[in-house]
mmCIF file of C-alpha atoms in Angstrom:
data_model
loop_
_atom_site.group_PDB
_atom_site.id
_atom_site.type_symbol
_atom_site.label_atom_id
_atom_site.label_comp_id
_atom_site.label_asym_id
_atom_site.label_seq_id
_atom_site.Cartn_x
_atom_site.Cartn_y
_atom_site.Cartn_z
ATOM 1 C CA UNK A 1377 -13.819 16.851 -103.666
ATOM 2 C CA UNK A 1378 -13.833 13.153 -102.923
ATOM 3 C CA UNK A 1379 -10.071 13.166 -102.694
ATOM 4 C CA UNK A 1380 -10.130 16.104 -100.296
ATOM 5 C CA UNK A 1381 -12.701 14.416 -98.121
ATOM 6 C CA UNK A 1382 -10.621 11.258 -98.012
ATOM 7 C CA UNK A 1383 -7.615 13.306 -97.060
ATOM 8 C CA UNK A 1384 -9.512 15.023 -94.289
ATOM 9 C CA UNK A 1385 -10.808 11.682 -93.006
ATOM 10 C CA UNK A 1386 -7.303 10.301 -92.950
ATOM 11 C CA UNK A 1387 -6.056 13.283 -91.019
ATOM 12 C CA UNK A 1388 -8.881 12.944 -88.483
ATOM 13 C CA UNK A 1389 -8.108 9.270 -88.010
ATOM 14 C CA UNK A 1390 -4.452 10.078 -87.467
ATOM 15 C CA UNK A 1391 -5.385 12.715 -84.890
ATOM 16 C CA UNK A 1392 -7.634 10.243 -83.063
ATOM 17 C CA UNK A 1393 -4.951 7.594 -83.069
ATOM 18 C CA UNK A 1394 -2.415 10.100 -81.781
ATOM 19 C CA UNK A 1395 -4.838 11.194 -79.079
ATOM 20 C CA UNK A 1396 -5.427 7.572 -78.125
ATOM 21 C CA UNK A 1397 -1.712 6.999 -77.974
ATOM 22 C CA UNK A 1398 -1.207 10.028 -75.700
ATOM 23 C CA UNK A 1399 -4.105 8.918 -73.520
ATOM 24 C CA UNK A 1400 -2.603 5.451 -73.195
ATOM 25 C CA UNK A 1401 0.787 6.921 -72.252
ATOM 26 C CA UNK A 1402 -0.843 9.230 -69.685
ATOM 27 C CA UNK A 1403 -2.736 6.323 -68.153
ATOM 28 C CA UNK A 1404 0.445 4.279 -67.989
ATOM 29 C CA UNK A 1405 2.267 7.182 -66.326
ATOM 30 C CA UNK A 1406 -0.606 7.645 -63.880
ATOM 31 C CA UNK A 1407 -0.554 3.948 -63.034
ATOM 32 C CA UNK A 1408 3.201 4.171 -62.508
ATOM 33 C CA UNK A 1409 2.857 7.208 -60.256
ATOM 34 C CA UNK A 1410 0.027 5.515 -58.341
ATOM 35 C CA UNK A 1411 2.157 2.409 -57.851
ATOM 36 C CA UNK A 1412 5.061 4.504 -56.610
ATOM 37 C CA UNK A 1413 2.743 6.318 -54.194
ATOM 38 C CA UNK A 1414 1.325 3.016 -52.928
ATOM 39 C CA UNK A 1415 4.836 1.674 -52.398
ATOM 40 C CA UNK A 1416 5.795 4.835 -50.510
ATOM 41 C CA UNK A 1417 2.719 4.550 -48.277
ATOM 42 C CA UNK A 1418 3.469 0.867 -47.713
ATOM 43 C CA UNK A 1419 7.055 1.637 -46.728
ATOM 44 C CA UNK A 1420 5.899 4.408 -44.364
ATOM 45 C CA UNK A 1421 3.373 2.092 -42.724
ATOM 46 C CA UNK A 1422 5.982 -0.647 -42.457
ATOM 47 C CA UNK A 1423 8.455 1.805 -40.861
ATOM 48 C CA UNK A 1424 5.821 3.029 -38.424
ATOM 49 C CA UNK A 1425 4.904 -0.539 -37.481
ATOM 50 C CA UNK A 1426 8.573 -1.506 -37.108
ATOM 51 C CA UNK A 1427 9.259 1.586 -34.986
ATOM 52 C CA UNK A 1428 6.283 0.808 -32.722
ATOM 53 C CA UNK A 1429 7.404 -2.799 -32.388
ATOM 54 C CA UNK A 1430 10.954 -1.659 -31.582
ATOM 55 C CA UNK A 1431 9.693 0.698 -28.857
ATOM 56 C CA UNK A 1432 7.490 -2.021 -27.386
ATOM 57 C CA UNK A 1433 10.379 -4.486 -27.465
ATOM 58 C CA UNK A 1434 12.706 -1.944 -25.815
ATOM 59 C CA UNK A 1435 10.144 -1.249 -23.066
ATOM 60 C CA UNK A 1436 9.624 -4.982 -22.497
ATOM 61 C CA UNK A 1437 13.390 -5.520 -22.296
ATOM 62 C CA UNK A 1438 13.726 -2.656 -19.788
ATOM 63 C CA UNK A 1439 10.937 -4.094 -17.627
ATOM 64 C CA UNK A 1440 12.537 -7.510 -17.741
ATOM 65 C CA UNK A 1441 15.857 -5.914 -16.769
ATOM 66 C CA UNK A 1442 14.243 -4.232 -13.755
ATOM 67 C CA UNK A 1443 12.577 -7.467 -12.675
ATOM 68 C CA UNK A 1444 15.840 -9.397 -13.008
ATOM 69 C CA UNK A 1445 17.728 -6.720 -11.040
ATOM 70 C CA UNK A 1446 15.074 -6.709 -8.308
ATOM 71 C CA UNK A 1447 15.237 -10.513 -8.085
ATOM 72 C CA UNK A 1448 19.034 -10.484 -7.913
ATOM 73 C CA UNK A 1449 18.968 -7.762 -5.232
ATOM 74 C CA UNK A 1450 16.459 -9.745 -3.155
ATOM 75 C CA UNK A 1451 18.548 -12.907 -3.467
ATOM 76 C CA UNK A 1452 21.703 -10.995 -2.475
ATOM 77 C CA UNK A 1453 19.953 -9.569 0.599
ATOM 78 C CA UNK A 1454 18.710 -13.013 1.622
ATOM 79 C CA UNK A 1455 22.226 -14.394 1.200
ATOM 80 C CA UNK A 1456 23.683 -11.618 3.370
ATOM 81 C CA UNK A 1457 21.086 -12.269 6.084
ATOM 82 C CA UNK A 1458 21.840 -16.002 6.005
ATOM 83 C CA UNK A 1459 25.589 -15.341 6.238
ATOM 84 C CA UNK A 1460 25.084 -12.903 9.139
ATOM 85 C CA UNK A 1461 22.917 -15.425 10.961
ATOM 86 C CA UNK A 1462 25.530 -18.130 10.454
ATOM 87 C CA UNK A 1463 28.301 -15.791 11.646
ATOM 88 C CA UNK A 1464 26.358 -14.884 14.801
ATOM 89 C CA UNK A 1465 25.745 -18.568 15.424
ATOM 90 C CA UNK A 1466 29.457 -19.323 15.154
ATOM 91 C CA UNK A 1467 30.283 -16.418 17.465
ATOM 92 C CA UNK A 1468 27.730 -17.706 19.968
ATOM 93 C CA UNK A 1469 29.226 -21.203 19.827
ATOM 94 C CA UNK A 1470 32.736 -19.784 20.256
ATOM 95 C CA UNK A 1471 31.579 -17.715 23.217
ATOM 96 C CA UNK A 1472 30.023 -20.789 24.818
ATOM 97 C CA UNK A 1473 33.363 -22.562 24.558
ATOM 98 C CA UNK A 1474 34.992 -19.558 26.268
ATOM 99 C CA UNK A 1475 32.415 -19.280 29.040
ATOM 100 C CA UNK A 1476 33.402 -20.016 32.608
ATOM 101 C CA UNK A 1477 31.551 -20.180 35.923
ATOM 102 C CA UNK A 1478 32.735 -17.819 38.636
ATOM 103 C CA UNK A 1479 31.489 -16.531 41.970
ATOM 104 C CA UNK A 1480 31.432 -12.787 42.607
ATOM 105 C CA UNK A 1481 31.378 -11.486 46.176
ATOM 106 C CA UNK A 1482 30.711 -7.827 46.939
ATOM 107 C CA UNK A 1483 32.076 -7.394 50.460
ATOM 108 C CA UNK A 1484 31.814 -3.767 51.527
ATOM 109 C CA UNK A 1485 32.450 -0.106 50.695
ATOM 110 C CA UNK A 1486 34.193 2.697 52.574
ATOM 111 C CA UNK A 1487 33.727 6.465 52.435
ATOM 112 C CA UNK A 1488 30.532 6.848 50.415
ATOM 113 C CA UNK A 1489 29.741 10.298 51.893
ATOM 114 C CA UNK A 1490 32.555 12.074 50.068
ATOM 115 C CA UNK A 1491 30.011 13.843 47.867
ATOM 116 C CA UNK A 1492 28.327 15.515 50.823
ATOM 117 C CA UNK A 1493 25.412 13.147 51.482
ATOM 118 C CA UNK A 1494 24.044 13.294 55.019
ATOM 119 C CA UNK A 1495 22.648 9.769 54.737
ATOM 120 C CA UNK A 1496 22.640 6.999 52.142
ATOM 121 C CA UNK A 1497 21.004 3.596 51.859
ATOM 122 C CA UNK A 1498 23.514 2.056 49.459
ATOM 123 C CA UNK A 1499 23.379 -1.083 47.328
ATOM 124 C CA UNK A 1500 25.570 -2.346 44.458
ATOM 125 C CA UNK A 1501 24.497 -3.219 40.934
ATOM 126 C CA UNK A 1502 26.970 -5.523 39.113
ATOM 127 C CA UNK A 1503 26.996 -5.771 35.292
ATOM 128 C CA UNK A 1504 28.902 -8.452 33.364
ATOM 129 C CA UNK A 1505 28.904 -10.171 29.942
ATOM 130 C CA UNK A 1506 26.972 -13.424 29.851
ATOM 131 C CA UNK A 1507 25.971 -15.918 27.170
ATOM 132 C CA UNK A 1508 25.725 -14.524 23.608
ATOM 133 C CA UNK A 1509 27.661 -11.489 24.867
ATOM 134 C CA UNK A 1510 24.575 -10.080 26.618
ATOM 135 C CA UNK A 1511 24.800 -7.583 29.486
ATOM 136 C CA UNK A 1512 23.524 -9.307 32.626
ATOM 137 C CA UNK A 1513 23.146 -7.813 36.105
ATOM 138 C CA UNK A 1514 22.529 -8.653 39.722
ATOM 139 C CA UNK A 1515 22.402 -6.446 42.805
ATOM 140 C CA UNK A 1516 22.933 -6.628 46.530
ATOM 141 C CA UNK A 1517 20.444 -5.724 49.236
ATOM 142 C CA UNK A 1518 20.660 -2.147 50.466
ATOM 143 C CA UNK A 1519 22.184 -1.160 53.800
ATOM 144 C CA UNK A 1520 20.279 1.551 55.683
ATOM 145 C CA UNK A 1521 21.845 4.900 56.573
ATOM 146 C CA UNK A 1522 25.528 4.167 56.319
ATOM 147 C CA UNK A 1523 28.541 5.462 54.444
ATOM 148 C CA UNK A 1524 30.477 2.253 55.128
ATOM 149 C CA UNK A 1525 28.093 -0.579 54.210
ATOM 150 C CA UNK A 1526 28.862 -4.291 54.455
ATOM 151 C CA UNK A 1527 26.951 -6.578 52.093
ATOM 152 C CA UNK A 1528 28.974 -9.793 51.717
ATOM 153 C CA UNK A 1529 26.748 -10.719 48.812
ATOM 154 C CA UNK A 1530 27.917 -13.668 46.658
ATOM 155 C CA UNK A 1531 26.506 -14.502 43.245
ATOM 156 C CA UNK A 1532 27.403 -17.470 40.984
ATOM 157 C CA UNK A 1533 27.453 -16.346 37.325
ATOM 158 C CA UNK A 1534 28.537 -17.522 33.876
ATOM 159 C CA UNK A 1535 31.036 -15.168 32.222
ATOM 160 C CA UNK A 1536 31.371 -15.357 28.435
ATOM 161 C CA UNK A 1537 33.707 -12.530 27.456
ATOM 162 C CA UNK A 1538 37.318 -12.588 28.562
ATOM 163 C CA UNK A 1539 38.067 -8.953 27.685
ATOM 164 C CA UNK A 1540 34.869 -7.117 28.653
ATOM 165 C CA UNK A 1541 35.106 -5.179 31.942
ATOM 166 C CA UNK A 1542 32.900 -5.875 34.940
ATOM 167 C CA UNK A 1543 31.074 -2.799 36.222
ATOM 168 C CA UNK A 1544 30.095 -2.053 39.824
ATOM 169 C CA UNK A 1545 27.618 0.795 40.385
ATOM 170 C CA UNK A 1546 26.513 2.021 43.810
ATOM 171 C CA UNK A 1547 23.055 3.568 44.230
ATOM 172 C CA UNK A 1548 21.235 5.197 47.116
ATOM 173 C CA UNK A 1549 17.895 3.454 47.672
ATOM 174 C CA UNK A 1550 14.921 5.854 47.591
ATOM 175 C CA UNK A 1551 11.142 5.561 47.590
ATOM 176 C CA UNK A 1552 10.684 6.769 43.999
ATOM 177 C CA UNK A 1553 13.933 6.927 42.041
ATOM 178 C CA UNK A 1554 17.255 5.566 43.222
ATOM 179 C CA UNK A 1555 20.192 7.982 43.129
ATOM 180 C CA UNK A 1556 23.534 7.147 41.565
ATOM 181 C CA UNK A 1557 26.416 7.453 44.046
ATOM 182 C CA UNK A 1558 29.603 6.103 42.449
ATOM 183 C CA UNK A 1559 31.014 3.364 40.250
ATOM 184 C CA UNK A 1560 34.108 1.272 39.510
ATOM 185 C CA UNK A 1561 35.205 -0.967 36.621
ATOM 186 C CA UNK A 1562 37.437 -4.034 36.589
ATOM 187 C CA UNK A 1563 39.110 -4.989 33.269
ATOM 188 C CA UNK A 1564 38.639 -8.543 32.034
ATOM 189 C CA UNK A 1565 42.377 -9.237 32.066
ATOM 190 C CA UNK A 1566 42.370 -8.517 35.808
ATOM 191 C CA UNK A 1567 40.067 -11.418 36.743
ATOM 192 C CA UNK A 1568 39.558 -13.821 33.813
ATOM 193 C CA UNK A 1569 42.510 -16.172 34.357
ATOM 194 C CA UNK A 1570 43.119 -16.240 38.106
ATOM 195 C CA UNK A 1571 40.244 -14.303 39.643
ATOM 196 C CA UNK A 1572 40.504 -11.144 41.726
ATOM 197 C CA UNK A 1573 40.403 -10.170 45.396
ATOM 198 C CA UNK A 1574 41.131 -6.537 46.222
ATOM 199 C CA UNK A 1575 39.757 -3.005 46.578
ATOM 200 C CA UNK A 1576 38.537 -0.838 43.695
ATOM 201 C CA UNK A 1577 38.696 2.948 43.732
ATOM 202 C CA UNK A 1578 35.225 4.439 43.312
ATOM 203 C CA UNK A 1579 34.807 7.217 40.749
ATOM 204 C CA UNK A 1580 32.188 9.614 39.328
ATOM 205 C CA UNK A 1581 30.872 10.790 42.677
ATOM 206 C CA UNK A 1582 32.477 9.237 45.708
ATOM 207 C CA UNK A 1583 36.183 8.787 46.386
ATOM 208 C CA UNK A 1584 35.591 5.729 48.548
ATOM 209 C CA UNK A 1585 36.687 2.124 48.042
ATOM 210 C CA UNK A 1586 34.753 -1.018 47.089
ATOM 211 C CA UNK A 1587 36.023 -4.465 48.174
ATOM 212 C CA UNK A 1588 35.213 -7.408 45.864
ATOM 213 C CA UNK A 1589 36.329 -10.982 45.213
ATOM 214 C CA UNK A 1590 35.984 -12.986 41.973
ATOM 215 C CA UNK A 1591 36.790 -16.687 42.159
ATOM 216 C CA UNK A 1592 36.952 -19.113 39.167
#
């Protein structure tokens, strides 16, 4: 009996040791699995953080790109405006060098009733190119109730465009609104070099003639 009891005790001890061994292996496996899980979570968190940082960096880069483009566009516009201003200045200086003083005399007109007017009080409005290529005008006094007015109006002007035409417009003087009667144009090449003294055919209303003189 004592031998049997000893044998049973030995078997029980062996079972306990085997159980302890299995328990130790299970714990080691659990620790390994837990470590693997922690590493996986750490990698996922690191990826998420890296992805968020990448998105933020991309957005910041895009914003910086927009700001740089806007700055470059503004600088380009300012440069264009400065170049345009300088070009206009040079054109103005060139025009001043081309300018010349002349006297324009509007003598008379003939046949202003061709359009069927019973009575007109005509005057002439003269338009020419002045300094900085601006349209400048002067006008004669009106002559009362005549189809063949004589003005003999002389005006000293500064011409600054050798190719622009000079325009002569005749109006009928009224109390409220003046009425257009006729007009004539004289090309720059006709008067710029040597002046002009002759008659111009009136158009756009009357078939009369306008007599003018331009002297350098």
